[in-house]
Coordinates of N, CA and C and ligand atoms in Angstrom, one line a residue:
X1 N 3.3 -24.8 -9.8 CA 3.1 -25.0 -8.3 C 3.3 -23.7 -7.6
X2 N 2.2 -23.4 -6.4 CA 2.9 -22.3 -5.6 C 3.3 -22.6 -4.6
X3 N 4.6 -21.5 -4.6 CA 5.3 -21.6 -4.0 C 5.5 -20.1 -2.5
X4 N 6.0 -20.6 -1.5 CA 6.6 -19.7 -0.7 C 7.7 -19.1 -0.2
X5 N 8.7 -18.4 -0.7 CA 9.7 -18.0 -0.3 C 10.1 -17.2 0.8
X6 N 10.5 -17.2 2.0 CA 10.6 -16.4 3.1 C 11.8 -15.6 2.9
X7 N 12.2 -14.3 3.0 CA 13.6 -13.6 2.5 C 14.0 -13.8 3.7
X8 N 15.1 -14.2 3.5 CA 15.6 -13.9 5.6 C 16.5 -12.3 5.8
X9 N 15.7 -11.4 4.4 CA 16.8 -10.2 4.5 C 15.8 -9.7 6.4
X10 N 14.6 -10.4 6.7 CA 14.2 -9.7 7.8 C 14.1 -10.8 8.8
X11 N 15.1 -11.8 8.8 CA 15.3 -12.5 9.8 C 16.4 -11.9 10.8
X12 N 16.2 -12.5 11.5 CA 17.2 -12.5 12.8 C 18.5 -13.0 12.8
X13 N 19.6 -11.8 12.5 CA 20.3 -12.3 11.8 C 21.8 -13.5 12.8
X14 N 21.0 -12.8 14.1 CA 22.0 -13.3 15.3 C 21.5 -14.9 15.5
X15 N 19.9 -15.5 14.7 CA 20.2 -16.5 15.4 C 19.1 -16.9 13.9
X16 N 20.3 -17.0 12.5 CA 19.4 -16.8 11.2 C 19.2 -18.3 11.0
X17 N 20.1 -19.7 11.3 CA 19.8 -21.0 11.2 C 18.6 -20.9 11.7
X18 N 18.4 -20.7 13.1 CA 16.9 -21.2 13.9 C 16.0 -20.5 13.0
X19 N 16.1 -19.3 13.2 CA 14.9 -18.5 12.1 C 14.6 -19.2 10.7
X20 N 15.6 -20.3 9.9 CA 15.7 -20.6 8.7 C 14.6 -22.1 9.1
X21 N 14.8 -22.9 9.9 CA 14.6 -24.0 10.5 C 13.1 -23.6 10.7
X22 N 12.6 -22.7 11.0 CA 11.1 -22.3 11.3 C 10.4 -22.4 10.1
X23 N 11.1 -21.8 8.9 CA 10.1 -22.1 8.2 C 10.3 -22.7 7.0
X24 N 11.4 -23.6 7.4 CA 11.4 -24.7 6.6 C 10.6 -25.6 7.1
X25 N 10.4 -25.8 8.4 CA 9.7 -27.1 9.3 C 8.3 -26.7 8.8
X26 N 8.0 -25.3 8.7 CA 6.4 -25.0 8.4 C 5.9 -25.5 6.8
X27 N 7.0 -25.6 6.3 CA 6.4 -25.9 4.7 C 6.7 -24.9 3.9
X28 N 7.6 -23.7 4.0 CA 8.2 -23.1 3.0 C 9.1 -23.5 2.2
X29 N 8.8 -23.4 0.5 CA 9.6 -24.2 -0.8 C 10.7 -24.1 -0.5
X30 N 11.1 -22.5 -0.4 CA 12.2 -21.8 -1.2 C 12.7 -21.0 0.2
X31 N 13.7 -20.8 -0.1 CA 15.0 -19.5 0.9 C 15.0 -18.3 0.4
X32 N 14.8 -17.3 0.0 CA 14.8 -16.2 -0.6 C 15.7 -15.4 0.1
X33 N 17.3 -15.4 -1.1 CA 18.5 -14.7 -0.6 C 18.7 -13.4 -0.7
X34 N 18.4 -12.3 -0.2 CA 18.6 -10.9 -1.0 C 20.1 -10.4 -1.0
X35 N 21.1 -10.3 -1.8 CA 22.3 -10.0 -2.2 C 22.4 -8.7 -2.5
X36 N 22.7 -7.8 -1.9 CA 22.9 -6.8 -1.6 C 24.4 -6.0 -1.3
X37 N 24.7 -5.2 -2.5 CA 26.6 -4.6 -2.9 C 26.5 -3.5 -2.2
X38 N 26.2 -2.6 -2.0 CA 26.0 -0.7 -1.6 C 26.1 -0.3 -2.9
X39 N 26.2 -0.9 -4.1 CA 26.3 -0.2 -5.6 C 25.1 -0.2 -5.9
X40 N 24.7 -1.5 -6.7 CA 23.2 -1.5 -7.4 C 22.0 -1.5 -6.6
X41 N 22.1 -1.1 -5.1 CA 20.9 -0.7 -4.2 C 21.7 -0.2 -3.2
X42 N 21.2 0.4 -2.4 CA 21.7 1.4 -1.4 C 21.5 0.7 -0.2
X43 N 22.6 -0.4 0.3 CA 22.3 -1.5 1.1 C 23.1 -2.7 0.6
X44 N 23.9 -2.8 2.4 CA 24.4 -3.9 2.2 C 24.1 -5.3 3.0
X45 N 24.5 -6.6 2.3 CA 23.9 -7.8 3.4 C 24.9 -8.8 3.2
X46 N 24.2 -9.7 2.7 CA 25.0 -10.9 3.1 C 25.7 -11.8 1.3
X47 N 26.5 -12.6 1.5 CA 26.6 -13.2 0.7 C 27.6 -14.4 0.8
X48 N 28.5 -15.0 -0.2 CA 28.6 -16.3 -0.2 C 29.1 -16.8 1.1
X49 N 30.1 -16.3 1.7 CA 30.0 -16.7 3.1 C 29.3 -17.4 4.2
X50 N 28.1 -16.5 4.3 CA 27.1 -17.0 5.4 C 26.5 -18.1 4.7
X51 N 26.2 -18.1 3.0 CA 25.8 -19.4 2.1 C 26.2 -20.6 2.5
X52 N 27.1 -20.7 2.5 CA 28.2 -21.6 2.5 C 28.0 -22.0 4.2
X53 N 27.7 -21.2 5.3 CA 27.6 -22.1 6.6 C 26.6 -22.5 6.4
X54 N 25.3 -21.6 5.8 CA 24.0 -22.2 5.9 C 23.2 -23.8 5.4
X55 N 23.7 -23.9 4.3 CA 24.1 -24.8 3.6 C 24.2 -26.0 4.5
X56 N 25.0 -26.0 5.5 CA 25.2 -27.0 6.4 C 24.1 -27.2 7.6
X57 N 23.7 -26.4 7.2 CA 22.4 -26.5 8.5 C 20.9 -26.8 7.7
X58 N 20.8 -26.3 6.6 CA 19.5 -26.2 6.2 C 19.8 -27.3 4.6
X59 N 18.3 -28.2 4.6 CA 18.3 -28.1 3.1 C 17.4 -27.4 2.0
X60 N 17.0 -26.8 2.8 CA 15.8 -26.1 2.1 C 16.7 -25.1 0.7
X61 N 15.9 -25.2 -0.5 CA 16.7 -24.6 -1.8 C 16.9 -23.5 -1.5
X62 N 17.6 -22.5 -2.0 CA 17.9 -21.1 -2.1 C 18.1 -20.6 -3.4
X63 N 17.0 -19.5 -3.0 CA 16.5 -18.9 -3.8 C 17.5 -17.2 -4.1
X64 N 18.5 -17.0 -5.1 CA 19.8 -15.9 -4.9 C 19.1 -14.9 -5.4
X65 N 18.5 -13.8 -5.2 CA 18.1 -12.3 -5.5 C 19.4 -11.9 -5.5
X66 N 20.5 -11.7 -6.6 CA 21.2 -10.6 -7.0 C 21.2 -9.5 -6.9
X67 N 21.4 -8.4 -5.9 CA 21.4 -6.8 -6.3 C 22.2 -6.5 -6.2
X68 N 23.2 -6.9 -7.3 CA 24.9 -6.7 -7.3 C 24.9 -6.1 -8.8
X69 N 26.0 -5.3 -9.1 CA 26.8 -4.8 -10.1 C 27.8 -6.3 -10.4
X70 N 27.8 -6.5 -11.7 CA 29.1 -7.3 -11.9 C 28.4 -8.5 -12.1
X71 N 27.0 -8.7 -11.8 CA 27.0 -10.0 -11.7 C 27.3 -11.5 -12.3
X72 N 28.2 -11.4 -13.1 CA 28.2 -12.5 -14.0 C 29.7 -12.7 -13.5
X73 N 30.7 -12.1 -12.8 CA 31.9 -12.1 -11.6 C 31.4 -12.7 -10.8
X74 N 30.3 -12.9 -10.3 CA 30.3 -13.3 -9.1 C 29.0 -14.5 -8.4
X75 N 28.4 -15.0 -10.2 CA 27.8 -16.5 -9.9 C 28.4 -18.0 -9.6
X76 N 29.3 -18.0 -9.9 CA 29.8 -18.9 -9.2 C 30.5 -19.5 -7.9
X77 N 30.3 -18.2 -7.6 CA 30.5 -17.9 -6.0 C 29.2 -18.2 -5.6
X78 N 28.1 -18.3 -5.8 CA 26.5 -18.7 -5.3 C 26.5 -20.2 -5.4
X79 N 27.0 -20.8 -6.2 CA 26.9 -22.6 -6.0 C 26.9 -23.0 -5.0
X80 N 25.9 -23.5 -4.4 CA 26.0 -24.8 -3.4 C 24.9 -25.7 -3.5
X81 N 25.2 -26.4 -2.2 CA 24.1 -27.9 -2.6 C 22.7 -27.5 -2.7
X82 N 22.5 -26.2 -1.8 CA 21.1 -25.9 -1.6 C 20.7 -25.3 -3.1
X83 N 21.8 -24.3 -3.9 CA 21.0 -23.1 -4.8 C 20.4 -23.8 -6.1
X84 N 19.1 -23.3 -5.6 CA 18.3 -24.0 -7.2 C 17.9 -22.7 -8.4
X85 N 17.7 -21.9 -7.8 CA 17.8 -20.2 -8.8 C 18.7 -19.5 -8.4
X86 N 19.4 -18.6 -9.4 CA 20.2 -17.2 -9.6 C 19.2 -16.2 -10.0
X87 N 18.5 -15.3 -9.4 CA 18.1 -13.9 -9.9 C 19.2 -13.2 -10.6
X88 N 19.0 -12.5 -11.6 CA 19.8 -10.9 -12.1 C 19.0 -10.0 -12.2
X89 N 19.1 -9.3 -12.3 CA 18.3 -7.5 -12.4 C 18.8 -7.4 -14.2
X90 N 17.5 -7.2 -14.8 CA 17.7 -7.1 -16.2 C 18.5 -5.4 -15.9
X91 N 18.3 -4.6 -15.1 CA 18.9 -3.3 -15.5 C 20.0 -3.5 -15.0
X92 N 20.6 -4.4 -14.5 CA 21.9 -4.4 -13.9 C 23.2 -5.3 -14.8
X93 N 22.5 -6.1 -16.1 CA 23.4 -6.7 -17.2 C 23.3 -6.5 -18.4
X94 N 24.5 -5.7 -18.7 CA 24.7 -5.6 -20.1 C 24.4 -6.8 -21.5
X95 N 25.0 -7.8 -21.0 CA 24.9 -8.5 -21.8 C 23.8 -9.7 -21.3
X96 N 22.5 -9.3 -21.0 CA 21.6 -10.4 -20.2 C 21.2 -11.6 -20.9
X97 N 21.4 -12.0 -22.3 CA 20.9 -12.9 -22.6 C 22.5 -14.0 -22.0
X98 N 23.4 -13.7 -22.1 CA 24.7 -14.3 -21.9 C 24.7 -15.1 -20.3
X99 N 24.6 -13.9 -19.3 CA 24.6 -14.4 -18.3 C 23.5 -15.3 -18.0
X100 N 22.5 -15.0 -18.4 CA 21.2 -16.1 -18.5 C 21.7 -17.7 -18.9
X101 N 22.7 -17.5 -19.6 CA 23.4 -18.9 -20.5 C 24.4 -19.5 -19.8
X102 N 25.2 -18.4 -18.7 CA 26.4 -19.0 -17.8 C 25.5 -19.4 -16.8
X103 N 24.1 -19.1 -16.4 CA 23.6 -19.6 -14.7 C 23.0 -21.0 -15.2
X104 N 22.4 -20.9 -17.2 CA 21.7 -22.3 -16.6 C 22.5 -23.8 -17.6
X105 N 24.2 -23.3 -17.9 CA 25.6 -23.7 -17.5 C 25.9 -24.4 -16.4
X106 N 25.7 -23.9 -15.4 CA 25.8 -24.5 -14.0 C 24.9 -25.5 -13.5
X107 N 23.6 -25.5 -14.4 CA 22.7 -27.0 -14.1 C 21.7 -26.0 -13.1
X108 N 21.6 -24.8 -12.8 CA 20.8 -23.6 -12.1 C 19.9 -23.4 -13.2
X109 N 18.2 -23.3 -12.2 CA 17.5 -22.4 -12.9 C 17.7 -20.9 -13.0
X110 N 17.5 -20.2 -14.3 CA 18.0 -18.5 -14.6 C 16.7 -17.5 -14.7
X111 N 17.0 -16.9 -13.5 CA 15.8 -16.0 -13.2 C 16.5 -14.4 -13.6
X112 N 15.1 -13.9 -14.1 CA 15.1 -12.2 -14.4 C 14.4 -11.3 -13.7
X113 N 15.4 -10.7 -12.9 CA 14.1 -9.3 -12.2 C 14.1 -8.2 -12.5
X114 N 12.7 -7.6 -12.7 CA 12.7 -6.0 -13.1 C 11.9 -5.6 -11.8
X115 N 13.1 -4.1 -11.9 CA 12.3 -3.2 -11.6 C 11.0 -2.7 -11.4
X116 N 10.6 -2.1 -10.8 CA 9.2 -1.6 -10.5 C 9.1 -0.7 -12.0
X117 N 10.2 0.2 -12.6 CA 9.5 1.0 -13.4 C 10.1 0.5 -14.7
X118 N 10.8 -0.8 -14.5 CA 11.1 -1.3 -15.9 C 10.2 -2.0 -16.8
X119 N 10.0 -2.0 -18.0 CA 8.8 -2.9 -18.7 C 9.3 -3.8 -18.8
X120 N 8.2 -5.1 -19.4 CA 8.6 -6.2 -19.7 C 8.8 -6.3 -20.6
X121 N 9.2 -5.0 -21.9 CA 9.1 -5.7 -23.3 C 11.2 -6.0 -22.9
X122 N 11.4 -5.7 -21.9 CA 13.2 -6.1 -22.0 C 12.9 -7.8 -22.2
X123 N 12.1 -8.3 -21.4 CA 12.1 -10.0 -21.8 C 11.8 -10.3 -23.1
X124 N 11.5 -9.4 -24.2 CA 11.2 -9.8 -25.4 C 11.9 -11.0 -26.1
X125 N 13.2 -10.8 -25.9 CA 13.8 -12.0 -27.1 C 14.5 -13.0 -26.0
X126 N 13.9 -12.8 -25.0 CA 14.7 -14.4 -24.0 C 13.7 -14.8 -23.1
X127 N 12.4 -14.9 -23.8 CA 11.7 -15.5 -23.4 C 11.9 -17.1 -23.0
X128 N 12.4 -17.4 -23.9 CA 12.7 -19.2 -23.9 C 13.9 -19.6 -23.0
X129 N 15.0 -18.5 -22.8 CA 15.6 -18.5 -22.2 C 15.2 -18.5 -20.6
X130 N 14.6 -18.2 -19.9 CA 13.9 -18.0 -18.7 C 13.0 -18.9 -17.7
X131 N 13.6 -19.4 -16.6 CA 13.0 -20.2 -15.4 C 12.0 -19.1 -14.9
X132 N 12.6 -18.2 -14.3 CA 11.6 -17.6 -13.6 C 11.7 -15.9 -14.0
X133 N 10.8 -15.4 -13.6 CA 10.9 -13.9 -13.4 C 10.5 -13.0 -12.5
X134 N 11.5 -12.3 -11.8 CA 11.3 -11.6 -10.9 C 10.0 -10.5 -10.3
X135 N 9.4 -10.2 -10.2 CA 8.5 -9.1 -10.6 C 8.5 -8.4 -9.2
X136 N 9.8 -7.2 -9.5 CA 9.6 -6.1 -8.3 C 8.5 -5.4 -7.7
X137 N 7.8 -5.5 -6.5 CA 6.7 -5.0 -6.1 C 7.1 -3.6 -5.3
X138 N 8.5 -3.4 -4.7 CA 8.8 -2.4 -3.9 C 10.0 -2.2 -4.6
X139 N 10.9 -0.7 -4.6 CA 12.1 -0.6 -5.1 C 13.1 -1.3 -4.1
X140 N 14.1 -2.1 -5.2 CA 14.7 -3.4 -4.3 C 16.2 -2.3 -3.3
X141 N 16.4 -2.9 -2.3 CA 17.2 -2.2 -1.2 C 16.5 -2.8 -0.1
X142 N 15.4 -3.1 0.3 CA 15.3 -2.5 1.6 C 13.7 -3.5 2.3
X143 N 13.3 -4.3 3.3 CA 12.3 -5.0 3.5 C 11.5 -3.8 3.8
X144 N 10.0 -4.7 4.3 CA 9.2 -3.6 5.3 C 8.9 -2.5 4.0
X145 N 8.9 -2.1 3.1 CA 8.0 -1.4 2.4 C 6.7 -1.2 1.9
X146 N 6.2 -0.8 1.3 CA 4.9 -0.7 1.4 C 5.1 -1.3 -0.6
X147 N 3.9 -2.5 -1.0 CA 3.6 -2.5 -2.0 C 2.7 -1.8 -3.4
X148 N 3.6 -1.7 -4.5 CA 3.2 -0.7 -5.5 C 2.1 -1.3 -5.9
X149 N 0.6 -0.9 -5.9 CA -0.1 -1.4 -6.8 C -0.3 -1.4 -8.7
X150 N 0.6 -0.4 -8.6 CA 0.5 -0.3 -10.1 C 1.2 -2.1 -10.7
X151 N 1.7 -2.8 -9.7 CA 1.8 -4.0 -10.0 C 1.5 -5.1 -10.6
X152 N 0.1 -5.0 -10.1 CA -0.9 -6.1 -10.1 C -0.8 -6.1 -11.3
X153 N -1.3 -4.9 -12.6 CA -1.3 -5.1 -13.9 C -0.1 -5.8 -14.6
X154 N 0.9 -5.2 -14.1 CA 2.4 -5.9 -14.5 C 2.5 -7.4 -14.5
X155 N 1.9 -7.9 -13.4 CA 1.8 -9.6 -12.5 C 0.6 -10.3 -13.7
X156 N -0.3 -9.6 -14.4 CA -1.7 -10.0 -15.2 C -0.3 -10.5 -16.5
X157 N -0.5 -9.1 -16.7 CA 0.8 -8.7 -18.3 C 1.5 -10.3 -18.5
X158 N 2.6 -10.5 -17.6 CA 3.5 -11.4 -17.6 C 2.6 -12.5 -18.1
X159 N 1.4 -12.8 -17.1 CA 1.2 -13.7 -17.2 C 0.7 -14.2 -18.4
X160 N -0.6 -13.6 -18.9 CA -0.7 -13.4 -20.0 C 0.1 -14.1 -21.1
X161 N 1.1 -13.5 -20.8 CA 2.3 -13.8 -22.1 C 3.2 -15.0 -22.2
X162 N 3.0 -15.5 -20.7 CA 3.7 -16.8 -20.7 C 2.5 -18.1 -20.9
X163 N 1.4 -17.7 -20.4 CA -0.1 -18.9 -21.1 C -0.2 -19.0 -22.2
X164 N 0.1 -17.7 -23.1 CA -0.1 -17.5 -24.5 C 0.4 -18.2 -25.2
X165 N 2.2 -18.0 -24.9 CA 3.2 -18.6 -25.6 C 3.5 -19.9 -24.8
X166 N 2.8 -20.8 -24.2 CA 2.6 -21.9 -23.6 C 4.3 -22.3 -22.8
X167 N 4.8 -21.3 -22.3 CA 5.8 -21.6 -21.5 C 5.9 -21.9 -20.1
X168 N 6.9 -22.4 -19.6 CA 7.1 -22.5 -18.3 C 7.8 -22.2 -17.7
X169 N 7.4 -20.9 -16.7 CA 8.3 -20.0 -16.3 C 7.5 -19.4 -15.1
X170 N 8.3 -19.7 -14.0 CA 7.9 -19.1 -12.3 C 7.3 -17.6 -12.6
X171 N 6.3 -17.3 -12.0 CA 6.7 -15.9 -11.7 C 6.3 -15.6 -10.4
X172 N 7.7 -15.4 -9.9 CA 7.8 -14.3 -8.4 C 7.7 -12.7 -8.3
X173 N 7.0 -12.8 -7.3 CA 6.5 -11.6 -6.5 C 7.3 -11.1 -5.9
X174 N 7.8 -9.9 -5.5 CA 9.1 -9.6 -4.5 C 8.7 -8.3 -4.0
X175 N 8.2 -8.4 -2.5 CA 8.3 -6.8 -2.1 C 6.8 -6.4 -1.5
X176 N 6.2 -6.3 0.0 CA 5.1 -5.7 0.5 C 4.3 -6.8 0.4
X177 N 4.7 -7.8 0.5 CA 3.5 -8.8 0.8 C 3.1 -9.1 1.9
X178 N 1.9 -9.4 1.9 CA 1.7 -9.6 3.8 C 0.3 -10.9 3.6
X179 N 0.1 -11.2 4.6 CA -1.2 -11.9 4.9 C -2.8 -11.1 3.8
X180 N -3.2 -9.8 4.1 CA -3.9 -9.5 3.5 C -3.8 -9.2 1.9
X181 N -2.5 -9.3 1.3 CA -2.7 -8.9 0.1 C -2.4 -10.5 -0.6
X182 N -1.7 -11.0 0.0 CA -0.6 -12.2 -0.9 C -1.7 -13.0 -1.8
X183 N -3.5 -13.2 -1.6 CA -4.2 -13.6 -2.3 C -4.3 -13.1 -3.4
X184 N -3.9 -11.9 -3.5 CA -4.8 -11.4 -5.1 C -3.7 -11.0 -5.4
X185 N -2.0 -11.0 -5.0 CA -1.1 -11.1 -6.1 C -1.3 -12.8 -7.0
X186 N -1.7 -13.5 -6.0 CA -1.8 -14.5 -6.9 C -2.8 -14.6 -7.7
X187 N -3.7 -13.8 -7.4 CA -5.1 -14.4 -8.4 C -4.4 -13.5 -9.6
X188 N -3.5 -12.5 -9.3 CA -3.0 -11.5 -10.8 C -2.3 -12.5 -11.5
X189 N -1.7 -13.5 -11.3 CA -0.5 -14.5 -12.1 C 0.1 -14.8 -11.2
X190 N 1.3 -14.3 -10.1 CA 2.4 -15.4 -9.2 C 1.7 -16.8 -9.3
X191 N 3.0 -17.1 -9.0 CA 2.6 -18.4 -8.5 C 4.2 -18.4 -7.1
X192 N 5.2 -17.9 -7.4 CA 6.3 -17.7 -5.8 C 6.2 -16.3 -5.3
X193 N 5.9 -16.2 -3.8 CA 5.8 -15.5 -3.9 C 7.1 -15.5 -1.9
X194 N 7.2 -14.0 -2.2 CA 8.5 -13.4 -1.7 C 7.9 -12.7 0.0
X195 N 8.2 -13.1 0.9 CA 7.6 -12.4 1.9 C 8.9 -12.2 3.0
X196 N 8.6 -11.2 3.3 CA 10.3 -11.1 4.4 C 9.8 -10.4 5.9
X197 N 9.4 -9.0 5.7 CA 9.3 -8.6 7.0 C 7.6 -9.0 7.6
X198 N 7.2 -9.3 6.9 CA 5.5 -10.3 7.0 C 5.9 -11.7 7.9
X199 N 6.7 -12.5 7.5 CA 7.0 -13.8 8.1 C 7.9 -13.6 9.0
X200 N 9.1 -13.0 9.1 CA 10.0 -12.7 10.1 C 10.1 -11.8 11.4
X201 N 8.8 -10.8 10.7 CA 8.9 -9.8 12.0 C 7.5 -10.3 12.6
X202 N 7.0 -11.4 12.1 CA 5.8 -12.4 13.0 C 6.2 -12.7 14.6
X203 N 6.0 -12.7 15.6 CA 5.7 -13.2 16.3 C 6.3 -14.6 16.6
X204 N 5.4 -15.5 16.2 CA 5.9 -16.6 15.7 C 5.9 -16.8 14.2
X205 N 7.2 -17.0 13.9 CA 7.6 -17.6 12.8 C 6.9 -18.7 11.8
X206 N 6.9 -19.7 12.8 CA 6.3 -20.8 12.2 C 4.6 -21.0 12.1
X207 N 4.4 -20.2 13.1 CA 2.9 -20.0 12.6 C 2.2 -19.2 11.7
X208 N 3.0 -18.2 11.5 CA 2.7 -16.9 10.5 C 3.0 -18.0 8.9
X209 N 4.4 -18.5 9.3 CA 4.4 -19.4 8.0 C 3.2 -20.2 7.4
X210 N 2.9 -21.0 8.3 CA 1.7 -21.8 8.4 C 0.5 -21.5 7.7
X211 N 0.0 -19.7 8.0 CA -1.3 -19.2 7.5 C -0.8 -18.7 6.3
X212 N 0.4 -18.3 5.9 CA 1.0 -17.6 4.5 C 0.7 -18.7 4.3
X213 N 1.2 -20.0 3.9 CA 1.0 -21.0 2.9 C -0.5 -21.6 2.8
X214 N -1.1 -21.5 3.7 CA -2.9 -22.0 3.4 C -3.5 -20.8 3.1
X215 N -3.0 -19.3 3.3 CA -4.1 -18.1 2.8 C -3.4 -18.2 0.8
X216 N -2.3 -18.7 0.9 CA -1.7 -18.4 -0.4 C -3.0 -19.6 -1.5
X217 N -3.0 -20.8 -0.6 CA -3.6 -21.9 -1.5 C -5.0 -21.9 -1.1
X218 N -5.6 -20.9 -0.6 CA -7.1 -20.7 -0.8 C -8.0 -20.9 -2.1
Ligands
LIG1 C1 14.0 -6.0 -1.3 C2 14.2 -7.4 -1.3 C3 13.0 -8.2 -0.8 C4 12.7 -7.9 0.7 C5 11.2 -8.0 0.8 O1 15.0 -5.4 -2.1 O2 14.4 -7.9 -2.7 O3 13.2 -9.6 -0.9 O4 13.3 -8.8 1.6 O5 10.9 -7.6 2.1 P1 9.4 -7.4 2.5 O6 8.6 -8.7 2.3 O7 9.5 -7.0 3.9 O8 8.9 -6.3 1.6
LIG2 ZN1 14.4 -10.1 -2.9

């Protein structure tokens, strides 16, 4: 199924419920949390705290982009009613097939994100292990970037490999999506795809949502 995740890393953070409410009411799947340490990306944001109020305002799922060091310290601090995925950064866990085994432990789907310049042969032996996979389009830190095209091939690749080996496994888009491109990331393979300062720094909110989700299902 496709999906649309809005990041609220480029929402409004003074009034992030209402902003959340916009495009949940428009028909966005997923919440797209970006988790951000000042270690494993140069940039800091938000975490279980604001979770935990949001939670009470919204039920829309949430979607955890990890870009933390440690992360296997600090998944269970991500539980709540809403969280349906845990992202990790394959360059960010030593022991990645493990943590992959403590997120989907918790009754969580277990998601993997790479890098823009990391390959995918790191998913080689946990493939079966895997809900979704991340597929960095911009170097993670920071919204409002511009996306890498060398991508698209990456977005084919995965796909490829997951039709082949007849699995079932998300793959998200993360990074420089906008109204004019977000079709032919999907025609590459996505099927979730990640949009933050495209949907947030809209105008309106809920109507920018509106055409992301019907330009996506064209
Ligand atoms: C970047 C984050 C993204 C970011 C995307 O590190 O992982 O989720 O919010 O923002 P845009 O859509 O503006 O590139
Ligand atoms: Zn993200």
């Amino acid at each position: 199924m496709i999906k649309l995740a809005p990041s609220i890393l480029s929402a409004n953070f003074s009034y992030l419920a209402e902003d959340i409410r916009k495009v949940e009411k428009a028909g966005a799947q997923l919440l797209h949390v970006d988790v951000m340490d000042g270690h494993f990306v140069p940039n800091i944001t938000i975490g279980p705290p604001v979770l935990s109020c949001l939670a009470n305002y919204t039920n829309i799922p949430f979607d955890v982009h990890l870009m933390i060091e440690n992360a296997d310290d600090y998944i269970e601090k991500f539980i709540f009613k809403n969280t349906e995925v845990i992202t990790v950064h394959a360059e960010g866990c030593t022991h990645l097939h493990r943590t992959l085994q403590s997120i989907k432990a918790l009754n969580l789907k277990a998601g993997v994100a790479l890098n823009p310049a990391t390959p995918i042969d790191v998913l080689d032996y946990i493939w079966n292990d895997l809900d979704m996979i991340l597929i960095m389009s911009v170097n993670p830190g920071f919204g409002g970037q511009n996306f890498i095209e060398a991508i698209f091939e990456k977005i084919s690749q995965v796909r490829e490999i997951i039709d082949r080996k007849g699995l079932n496994i998300d793959i998200q888009v993360d990074g420089g999506i906008k109204l004019d491109n977000v079709k032919k990331v999907i025609d590459a393979g996505a099927n979730i795809i990640v949009a933050g300062s495209a949907i947030f720094g809209a105008e309106d909110v809920y109507k920018q949502t509106k055409q992301f989700l019907e330009e996506m299902n064209k």
